[in-house]
Amino acid sequence: MQAPSTPDPLKQITGAATSAAPVTPPARHGILARLEPYLYLLPAFLVFTVFLALPAFGSVILSLTSWNGVSWDTATFIGLENYIDAITDRRFQIAFWHNIVLIPYFVLLPLLLGLIPAAVVHQLKLRGARWLQAGLFLPYIMPGVLIGVVWAWILNPIFGPVNKILKNMGFSPPTWLGDFTWALPTVGMIGAWAAYGFCYVIFIAGLQKIPSELYEAVRLDGANTFQEFMTVTVPGLRREIAVVLSVNLINALRAFDIIKATTDGGPGDQTQVMALYMINTAFGANRAGYGTAIAVLLALITLIGSMLVLRFMGEDDA
Amino acid sequence: MSIRSAWGNLSRSIVYLVLMLGCVIAIAPFVVTILASLKTTGELVQGIFSLPEEAQWKNYVQAWNDGHFSRFFLNSIIVAVGVVIPSIVFSTMTGYAFARFRFKGSGILFAFFLLGLVVPLQALVVPLYYLLREMGLLDSLWALILPQIAMSMSFGTLLMRQAFLSIPREIMEASIVDGASSWTTLWQVMYPLARPMIGTTALMFFIWTWNEFLLPLVVNIDPKYQTLPVGLLYFQQRWTSNIPVVAAGATIIFLPLVAMFLLFQRQLVEGITQGAVKG
């Protein structure tokens, strides 16, 4: 580990600082004292700059070039051409559209499946549901690939339990992930499955903070359960709803792991999404510049989306 | 019993049933997968919730040996430890610096450290790949460790700064009056006080690292340096027809997470509620 501040030279500040301005060492106690906070930041700063800030900046530059990713001298500056290409690229448009289609599944469905039960449990003052919370929360901490692999076999048309049950009931179920019509909704449902418990737990935690007097007050005013929900529960959970909406929206727009492990974009391009297309373009098709432009677009779209949510929910600093 | 309370009991029971159903749906895929991992392919077709006639532990042996899960598992642990410990030390230091000192450029530096909250890995993974190539780090565990420490810094700095700000100032001042340096104060006074938050943060770092998929998929081609999530993907592609073995591989990945979850449930829920901001 680094030794950013050896104690001895600092004795002088600590001694002097106590009398006048406590704790915050003013700048006049020598160069080392002035450097001290920077020394604390140094290790993190180095790693962060090299492995995060630099590549992030590199993305902006790389997205303005045409480059096959092999040797540096083949890179040529082409301005915004990659971005124009992306916007007019039919496959990128399809991928973007699929991300949009995933939003109701990844965002709205888990929101409702979490919010309504949480509100009911809270209003009925049900107790002892802690172990239920644990079970509900479990999918959220699992790796996306694992979720994909697990569902891929559960929905497997030959060996999977889902189609077995449906066939026993006399249905003739589709092949789900392999079906041109069903693949995208199926991926969406898997995403909804992975998120609803998380939403529920966040809402239950948020509900504990709403003072019960608020409920009593509206009840005295003769409000029914639905009015209670709309006038107390929803406003009281504004912050939690904003967090859930933005987290889920980001998951919808950046969807990658689950799709990679279930359909890999197929069948055809039926479940192609931006992140997958970006990786395939940059590394599969050796179009590093173009792939990076898609990555930047993806980041911008995500940023705009989550800012809109926070703005809409009146959160300035989430 | 009045009609009103009968109705109340009925609605309570219905709500419990719905909750239980929600819980079953959340857990069932994992349970079914564990069952499948102990069956033969033949038994798999017979019944979903049926128990296998004889537990097929050889599925696990096959996943562990032929599927190289022993290697992936070891790599996952090395990477997790290699990411979590430095990340905790570094972000404790940055959080402390921002909470304790007033210094020139602190606002800009703080904003800089939060950059990771808005820039996702996907937005920088292409240049990162070429950077690691130039450094000769592709196909190594360093390619997984160093970037993930960097990715942990934003959330860590934010959380640790909050943790230190919430500790009463007098405690730190008392330590300094006693003549302790700021470095000693940090590790001997502040760090123990911030331990609950540090634990939560470490847990979040661990889960993010354990689950990371895109980074290893891109930077490491050689399976020798792969971690469990990508390992599972390779495995699934190679063993498509042998579902019990794939299920065994999946179980190897999620059982440690389940154990962890049961041990640290409260911190986890708290951490994820806060970590939600990270996105």
XYZ file of C-alpha atoms in Angstrom, chain A residues 18-215:
198
model
C -6.121 22.835 17.564
C -5.785 26.333 18.928
C -7.171 28.310 16.005
C -9.297 26.668 13.330
C -9.861 23.085 14.395
C -9.512 20.189 12.013
C -9.476 21.939 8.660
C -5.801 22.628 8.259
C -5.338 25.994 6.653
C -2.880 26.391 3.840
C -0.216 28.200 5.800
C 1.299 25.201 7.551
C 3.820 24.188 5.012
C 3.834 22.443 1.698
C 3.224 18.937 3.055
C 0.178 20.012 4.978
C -1.170 21.632 1.873
C -0.506 18.472 -0.131
C -2.075 16.165 2.417
C -5.602 15.898 0.993
C -4.186 15.371 -2.485
C -2.040 12.531 -1.205
C -5.163 10.826 0.106
C -6.715 11.094 -3.337
C -3.618 10.015 -5.224
C -3.962 6.204 -5.474
C -7.635 6.369 -6.400
C -6.958 9.229 -8.789
C -4.274 7.304 -10.670
C -6.328 4.136 -11.163
C -9.470 6.091 -11.925
C -7.784 8.361 -14.448
C -5.974 5.626 -16.332
C -8.702 2.977 -16.406
C -11.879 5.035 -16.458
C -11.464 8.697 -17.353
C -8.876 8.128 -20.061
C -10.853 5.425 -21.909
C -14.037 7.492 -21.528
C -12.271 10.418 -23.150
C -10.787 7.986 -25.674
C -14.305 6.942 -26.640
C -15.140 10.449 -27.761
C -11.975 10.612 -29.889
C -12.266 7.089 -31.273
C -15.891 7.666 -32.238
C -14.708 10.378 -34.628
C -12.404 8.040 -36.513
C -12.619 5.190 -38.931
C -10.405 2.423 -37.604
C -10.184 -1.338 -38.049
C -8.757 -1.800 -34.561
C -5.507 -3.390 -35.738
C -2.705 -0.868 -36.040
C -2.942 2.744 -34.997
C -1.777 4.262 -38.304
C -4.844 2.971 -40.126
C -7.085 5.287 -38.089
C -8.425 8.264 -39.965
C -10.355 11.227 -38.612
C -13.810 11.366 -40.166
C -15.660 13.820 -37.909
C -19.260 12.991 -37.128
C -19.644 10.510 -39.970
C -19.968 7.517 -37.613
C -22.828 9.202 -35.814
C -24.614 9.984 -39.065
C -24.061 6.396 -40.174
C -25.478 5.098 -36.910
C -28.630 7.179 -37.111
C -29.287 5.953 -40.649
C -28.138 2.375 -40.002
C -31.204 0.141 -40.258
C -29.721 -2.430 -37.851
C -28.934 0.199 -35.240
C -32.447 1.591 -35.550
C -33.870 -1.885 -35.012
C -31.618 -2.429 -32.007
C -32.667 0.916 -30.536
C -36.326 0.104 -31.133
C -35.934 -3.208 -29.319
C -34.523 -1.382 -26.300
C -37.605 0.833 -26.362
C -39.874 -2.220 -26.591
C -38.151 -3.642 -23.512
C -39.035 -0.586 -21.407
C -42.592 -1.654 -20.454
C -41.241 -5.055 -19.393
C -38.108 -3.879 -17.590
C -39.547 -0.683 -16.097
C -43.325 -0.481 -15.773
C -44.206 -4.098 -15.058
C -41.775 -4.523 -12.131
C -42.758 -1.075 -10.839
C -46.432 -2.074 -10.597
C -45.679 -5.595 -9.379
C -43.575 -4.087 -6.612
C -45.583 -1.009 -5.730
C -49.087 -2.421 -5.439
C -48.294 -5.393 -3.156
C -46.000 -3.190 -1.050
C -48.744 -0.603 -0.590
C -51.335 -3.254 0.282
C -49.024 -4.946 2.780
C -48.313 -1.593 4.375
C -51.930 -0.501 4.537
C -53.076 -3.793 6.039
C -50.152 -3.582 8.492
C -49.111 -7.151 7.744
C -46.165 -8.414 9.748
C -43.697 -11.228 9.507
C -43.081 -10.961 5.807
C -39.303 -10.659 6.175
C -38.385 -14.068 4.824
C -40.689 -13.378 1.901
C -38.636 -10.272 1.216
C -35.467 -12.344 1.184
C -36.853 -14.701 -1.439
C -38.219 -11.878 -3.538
C -34.912 -10.083 -3.516
C -32.795 -13.060 -4.521
C -32.952 -12.745 -8.340
C -31.677 -9.202 -8.138
C -28.218 -10.146 -6.874
C -27.732 -12.921 -9.431
C -25.494 -12.358 -12.465
C -27.441 -11.636 -15.647
C -25.720 -14.507 -17.433
C -26.862 -16.933 -14.788
C -30.422 -15.646 -15.075
C -30.181 -16.083 -18.825
C -28.785 -19.602 -18.604
C -31.373 -20.672 -16.017
C -34.311 -19.328 -18.028
C -32.927 -20.658 -21.289
C -33.246 -24.207 -20.004
C -36.520 -23.611 -18.181
C -37.993 -22.347 -21.443
C -36.263 -25.022 -23.476
C -38.985 -26.402 -25.798
C -37.993 -30.045 -25.250
C -36.529 -30.350 -21.747
C -37.891 -27.228 -20.055
C -40.598 -27.362 -17.388
C -42.646 -24.457 -18.792
C -43.565 -26.092 -22.077
C -44.016 -29.419 -20.354
C -46.685 -27.942 -18.100
C -48.339 -26.101 -20.959
C -48.386 -29.215 -23.124
C -49.918 -31.227 -20.301
C -52.642 -28.613 -20.090
C -53.348 -29.113 -23.777
C -51.684 -25.998 -25.185
C -49.226 -25.990 -28.023
C -46.691 -23.467 -26.720
C -44.175 -21.594 -28.893
C -40.440 -22.150 -28.596
C -40.247 -18.790 -26.740
C -36.625 -17.659 -27.100
C -36.324 -19.275 -30.504
C -39.569 -17.865 -31.852
C -39.522 -14.786 -34.085
C -42.626 -13.275 -32.470
C -42.067 -14.374 -28.895
C -38.317 -13.930 -28.412
C -38.353 -10.239 -27.492
C -41.372 -10.363 -25.128
C -39.831 -13.437 -23.504
C -36.555 -11.631 -22.874
C -38.632 -8.750 -21.524
C -40.493 -11.033 -19.137
C -37.203 -12.459 -17.869
C -36.067 -8.897 -17.171
C -39.323 -8.157 -15.347
C -38.912 -11.333 -13.303
C -35.397 -10.272 -12.300
C -36.523 -6.815 -11.122
C -39.914 -7.001 -9.421
C -38.673 -8.280 -6.076
C -36.079 -5.520 -5.928
C -38.832 -2.946 -6.507
C -40.982 -4.480 -3.787
C -38.182 -4.420 -1.222
C -37.247 -0.815 -2.020
C -40.882 0.257 -1.689
C -41.409 -1.618 1.577
C -38.335 0.130 2.987
C -39.605 3.499 1.769
C -43.073 2.982 3.210
C -41.686 2.626 6.729
C -40.665 6.266 6.527
C -44.154 7.597 5.815
C -45.643 8.823 9.100
C -48.832 6.925 9.939
C -50.496 10.215 10.967
C -50.707 11.066 7.273
C -52.860 7.991 6.690
